[in-house]
mmCIF file of C-alpha atoms in Angstrom:
data_model
loop_
_atom_site.group_PDB
_atom_site.id
_atom_site.type_symbol
_atom_site.label_atom_id
_atom_site.label_comp_id
_atom_site.label_asym_id
_atom_site.label_seq_id
_atom_site.Cartn_x
_atom_site.Cartn_y
_atom_site.Cartn_z
ATOM 1 C CA MET A 1 0.706 -10.348 26.933
ATOM 2 C CA ALA A 2 4.514 -10.267 25.541
ATOM 3 C CA MET A 3 3.300 -7.332 24.326
ATOM 4 C CA LEU A 4 2.164 -5.717 26.746
ATOM 5 C CA VAL A 5 5.182 -6.557 29.724
ATOM 6 C CA CYS A 6 6.829 -5.454 26.835
ATOM 7 C CA ARG A 7 5.002 -1.576 26.937
ATOM 8 C CA ARG A 8 5.758 -2.002 30.284
ATOM 9 C CA ALA A 9 8.919 -2.790 30.930
ATOM 10 C CA ALA A 10 9.532 0.627 28.287
ATOM 11 C CA MET A 11 7.595 2.368 30.374
ATOM 12 C CA VAL A 12 9.128 1.911 34.138
ATOM 13 C CA ALA A 13 12.570 2.718 31.243
ATOM 14 C CA ARG A 14 11.464 5.812 30.048
ATOM 15 C CA PRO A 15 11.454 9.515 32.037
ATOM 16 C CA ALA A 16 8.309 10.363 34.755
ATOM 17 C CA ARG A 17 7.531 12.849 32.100
ATOM 18 C CA LEU A 18 7.563 10.732 29.165
ATOM 19 C CA ARG A 19 6.243 7.731 30.896
ATOM 20 C CA THR A 20 2.846 10.266 31.919
ATOM 21 C CA ALA A 21 3.260 11.239 27.714
ATOM 22 C CA TYR A 22 3.281 8.605 27.210
ATOM 23 C CA ALA A 23 0.245 6.621 29.348
ATOM 24 C CA SER A 24 -2.511 9.549 28.633
ATOM 25 C CA ARG A 25 -2.450 8.008 25.010
ATOM 26 C CA PRO A 26 -5.670 6.854 24.162
ATOM 27 C CA GLN A 27 -4.293 3.110 24.018
ATOM 28 C CA VAL A 28 -6.742 1.359 20.288
ATOM 29 C CA ARG A 29 -6.379 -1.775 19.707
ATOM 30 C CA PHE A 30 -8.912 -2.837 16.460
ATOM 31 C CA ALA A 31 -10.640 -7.026 18.062
ATOM 32 C CA THR A 32 -14.582 -8.572 16.918
ATOM 33 C CA THR A 33 -16.783 -7.697 18.919
ATOM 34 C CA SER A 34 -19.159 -11.535 20.626
ATOM 35 C CA ASP A 35 -22.037 -10.106 17.893
ATOM 36 C CA GLY A 36 -19.126 -10.974 14.793
ATOM 37 C CA LYS A 37 -18.221 -6.835 14.397
ATOM 38 C CA LYS A 38 -15.315 -5.329 13.773
ATOM 39 C CA ASP A 39 -14.586 -2.746 16.787
ATOM 40 C CA ALA A 40 -11.557 -0.430 17.655
ATOM 41 C CA GLN A 41 -12.185 -0.163 21.280
ATOM 42 C CA ALA A 42 -13.328 -3.822 21.891
ATOM 43 C CA ALA A 43 -10.949 -5.782 24.440
ATOM 44 C CA PRO A 44 -7.732 -7.662 21.766
ATOM 45 C CA GLU A 45 -8.635 -11.573 22.136
ATOM 46 C CA GLY A 46 -10.457 -12.227 19.044
ATOM 47 C CA GLY A 47 -8.858 -9.839 16.233
ATOM 48 C CA SER A 48 -5.691 -11.019 14.731
ATOM 49 C CA GLN A 49 -2.967 -8.894 13.675
ATOM 50 C CA TRP A 50 -4.066 -8.779 9.543
ATOM 51 C CA ASP A 51 -7.280 -7.351 10.232
ATOM 52 C CA ALA A 52 -5.966 -4.060 12.478
ATOM 53 C CA PHE A 53 -3.423 -5.163 9.615
ATOM 54 C CA TRP A 54 -6.208 -4.505 7.145
ATOM 55 C CA ARG A 55 -8.002 -1.721 8.576
ATOM 56 C CA TRP A 56 -5.022 0.416 9.427
ATOM 57 C CA THR A 57 -3.562 0.414 5.359
ATOM 58 C CA THR A 58 -6.833 1.121 4.259
ATOM 59 C CA GLN A 59 -8.502 3.715 6.645
ATOM 60 C CA LYS A 60 -9.195 7.076 5.405
ATOM 61 C CA ARG A 61 -6.512 9.409 4.977
ATOM 62 C CA PRO A 62 -7.130 12.532 6.267
ATOM 63 C CA ASP A 63 -7.673 15.762 3.119
ATOM 64 C CA HIS A 64 -4.861 18.148 3.673
ATOM 65 C CA ALA A 65 -5.420 21.609 2.333
ATOM 66 C CA ARG A 66 -2.898 22.469 -0.727
ATOM 67 C CA MET A 67 0.682 22.891 -0.552
ATOM 68 C CA SER A 68 0.414 22.823 2.803
ATOM 69 C CA ALA A 69 3.574 21.532 4.543
ATOM 70 C CA PRO A 70 1.185 18.277 5.529
ATOM 71 C CA TRP A 71 -0.222 17.903 1.595
ATOM 72 C CA ILE A 72 3.587 18.557 0.884
ATOM 73 C CA LEU A 73 4.960 15.274 2.793
ATOM 74 C CA ASP A 74 2.054 12.779 2.153
ATOM 75 C CA LYS A 75 3.242 13.334 -2.103
ATOM 76 C CA LEU A 76 6.560 13.232 -1.547
ATOM 77 C CA PHE A 77 5.857 9.301 0.539
ATOM 78 C CA ILE A 78 3.775 8.605 -2.546
ATOM 79 C CA CYS A 79 6.755 9.317 -5.327
ATOM 80 C CA ALA A 80 9.274 7.630 -2.903
ATOM 81 C CA VAL A 81 7.064 4.444 -2.402
ATOM 82 C CA PHE A 82 6.621 4.637 -6.577
ATOM 83 C CA ALA A 83 10.676 6.005 -6.691
ATOM 84 C CA VAL A 84 11.546 2.718 -5.242
ATOM 85 C CA ALA A 85 8.501 -0.057 -7.145
ATOM 86 C CA GLY A 86 10.478 2.198 -10.168
ATOM 87 C CA THR A 87 13.705 0.827 -9.270
ATOM 88 C CA SER A 88 13.250 -1.999 -8.008
ATOM 89 C CA THR A 89 10.928 -3.486 -10.676
ATOM 90 C CA MET A 90 13.641 -2.904 -13.151
ATOM 91 C CA TYR A 91 16.750 -4.106 -11.501
ATOM 92 C CA PHE A 92 14.633 -7.286 -11.135
ATOM 93 C CA ILE A 93 13.737 -7.787 -14.343
ATOM 94 C CA ARG A 94 16.558 -7.086 -16.648
ATOM 95 C CA PRO A 95 19.136 -9.173 -14.770
ATOM 96 C CA CYS A 96 15.575 -11.943 -15.910
ATOM 97 C CA LEU A 97 16.004 -10.994 -18.483
ATOM 98 C CA GLY A 98 19.292 -11.398 -19.995
ATOM 99 C CA LYS A 99 19.650 -14.970 -18.605
ATOM 100 C CA LEU A 100 15.767 -15.558 -21.388
ATOM 101 C CA GLY A 101 18.668 -13.583 -23.544
ATOM 102 C CA ILE A 102 16.516 -11.043 -24.614
ATOM 103 C CA GLU A 103 19.156 -8.183 -24.282
ATOM 104 C CA GLY A 104 18.519 -3.931 -25.724
ATOM 105 C CA SER A 105 17.217 -1.075 -24.231
ATOM 106 C CA MET A 106 13.697 0.664 -25.760
ATOM 107 C CA ALA A 107 15.316 2.987 -27.830
ATOM 108 C CA ASP A 108 17.549 0.539 -29.308
ATOM 109 C CA GLY A 109 15.906 -2.248 -29.611
ATOM 110 C CA PRO A 110 15.422 -5.107 -29.638
ATOM 111 C CA TRP A 111 11.866 -5.681 -30.444
ATOM 112 C CA SER A 112 11.527 -9.149 -28.281
ATOM 113 C CA TYR A 113 13.316 -6.823 -25.907
ATOM 114 C CA ARG A 114 10.153 -4.054 -26.445
ATOM 115 C CA VAL A 115 7.784 -7.076 -26.364
ATOM 116 C CA ALA A 116 9.040 -8.287 -23.084
ATOM 117 C CA SER A 117 9.595 -5.359 -21.748
ATOM 118 C CA LEU A 118 6.230 -4.687 -21.499
ATOM 119 C CA PHE A 119 4.755 -8.127 -20.730
ATOM 120 C CA CYS A 120 7.033 -8.594 -18.315
ATOM 121 C CA VAL A 121 7.499 -4.903 -16.305
ATOM 122 C CA SER A 122 3.944 -4.540 -16.254
ATOM 123 C CA PRO A 123 2.665 -7.053 -13.760
ATOM 124 C CA PHE A 124 5.612 -6.779 -11.937
ATOM 125 C CA TYR A 125 5.824 -3.052 -11.379
ATOM 126 C CA THR A 126 2.026 -3.230 -10.420
ATOM 127 C CA LEU A 127 3.042 -6.179 -7.549
ATOM 128 C CA ILE A 128 5.537 -4.351 -6.454
ATOM 129 C CA VAL A 129 4.079 -0.634 -5.799
ATOM 130 C CA LEU A 130 0.769 -2.631 -4.305
ATOM 131 C CA THR A 131 2.550 -4.192 -2.121
ATOM 132 C CA LEU A 132 4.968 -1.187 -1.283
ATOM 133 C CA GLY A 133 1.593 1.322 -1.227
ATOM 134 C CA THR A 134 0.308 -1.610 2.088
ATOM 135 C CA LEU A 135 3.028 -1.198 3.463
ATOM 136 C CA SER A 136 3.297 2.136 3.960
ATOM 137 C CA GLY A 137 0.141 2.545 4.666
ATOM 138 C CA ARG A 138 -1.636 3.882 2.181
ATOM 139 C CA HIS A 139 -3.502 0.856 -0.440
ATOM 140 C CA ALA A 140 -6.799 2.417 -0.795
ATOM 141 C CA THR A 141 -4.423 5.188 -2.968
ATOM 142 C CA PHE A 142 -1.415 2.601 -4.196
ATOM 143 C CA ALA A 143 -5.068 0.467 -5.410
ATOM 144 C CA LYS A 144 -6.543 3.090 -7.173
ATOM 145 C CA VAL A 145 -3.874 3.683 -8.833
ATOM 146 C CA ALA A 146 -3.436 -0.214 -10.133
ATOM 147 C CA ALA A 147 -6.590 -0.248 -11.137
ATOM 148 C CA ARG A 148 -6.040 2.665 -13.624
ATOM 149 C CA MET A 149 -2.296 0.999 -14.780
ATOM 150 C CA TRP A 150 -4.779 -1.869 -15.877
ATOM 151 C CA LYS A 151 -7.786 0.307 -17.080
ATOM 152 C CA ARG A 152 -6.219 0.726 -20.494
ATOM 153 C CA MET A 153 -5.225 -2.882 -20.525
ATOM 154 C CA LEU A 154 -7.896 -5.241 -19.306
ATOM 155 C CA PRO A 155 -11.991 -5.621 -20.565
ATOM 156 C CA HIS A 156 -13.321 -4.437 -17.602
ATOM 157 C CA SER A 157 -15.177 -8.038 -16.803
ATOM 158 C CA VAL A 158 -11.433 -8.717 -16.433
ATOM 159 C CA ARG A 159 -10.220 -6.755 -13.776
ATOM 160 C CA TYR A 160 -13.614 -6.431 -11.854
ATOM 161 C CA ARG A 161 -13.160 -9.811 -10.682
ATOM 162 C CA LEU A 162 -8.542 -8.949 -10.395
ATOM 163 C CA VAL A 163 -9.134 -6.239 -8.423
ATOM 164 C CA CYS A 164 -9.350 -5.866 -4.009
ATOM 165 C CA PRO A 165 -12.501 -3.735 -2.690
ATOM 166 C CA ALA A 166 -11.173 -0.494 -2.611
ATOM 167 C CA GLY A 167 -10.451 -1.282 -6.009
ATOM 168 C CA ARG A 168 -13.273 -2.134 -7.234
ATOM 169 C CA ALA A 169 -14.508 1.369 -4.971
ATOM 170 C CA ALA A 170 -12.254 3.817 -7.795
ATOM 171 C CA MET A 171 -14.248 1.368 -10.479
ATOM 172 C CA ASP A 172 -17.018 2.232 -9.457
ATOM 173 C CA ALA A 173 -16.531 6.289 -9.089
ATOM 174 C CA ALA A 174 -15.375 6.410 -12.065
ATOM 175 C CA SER A 175 -17.815 4.637 -14.085
ATOM 176 C CA LYS A 176 -19.909 7.185 -12.650
ATOM 177 C CA LYS A 177 -18.319 10.479 -13.236
#
């Protein structure tokens, strides 16, 4: 109800030309129908915000023509998520290793730093990539990336139980090829 009041107040404060453009947009609300099925046009009584967010972040994204402006923007956005995830991972993991008394680098060693870094960075990076990817509305894309990353480290039976449905779909599609 509060959201509806805020929207109406915002519409009143806008100039008339913007009010008509805003009012003509279709309002899509996600909810559950009386028979328990999800419906994008149903009233918002039965659905939660979490359900709406999850449908939004797992929806199929449009396939843009290669090298078109939307395709380039989409790839730049994905690269930005990877950059933030990598930087954040190193920002958090290096001090933690330092507190454990393990100092060094991947190039210069010591081996304890290299091994500890591998075992600490990999799961934390995956967690941050999935979190940022989900919050940015690209859960399916980043779930596929996470499944590919762990494909080389874990047996199939363990991986299959750990990933979400989007990751399982990617694993099934990859095994059919």
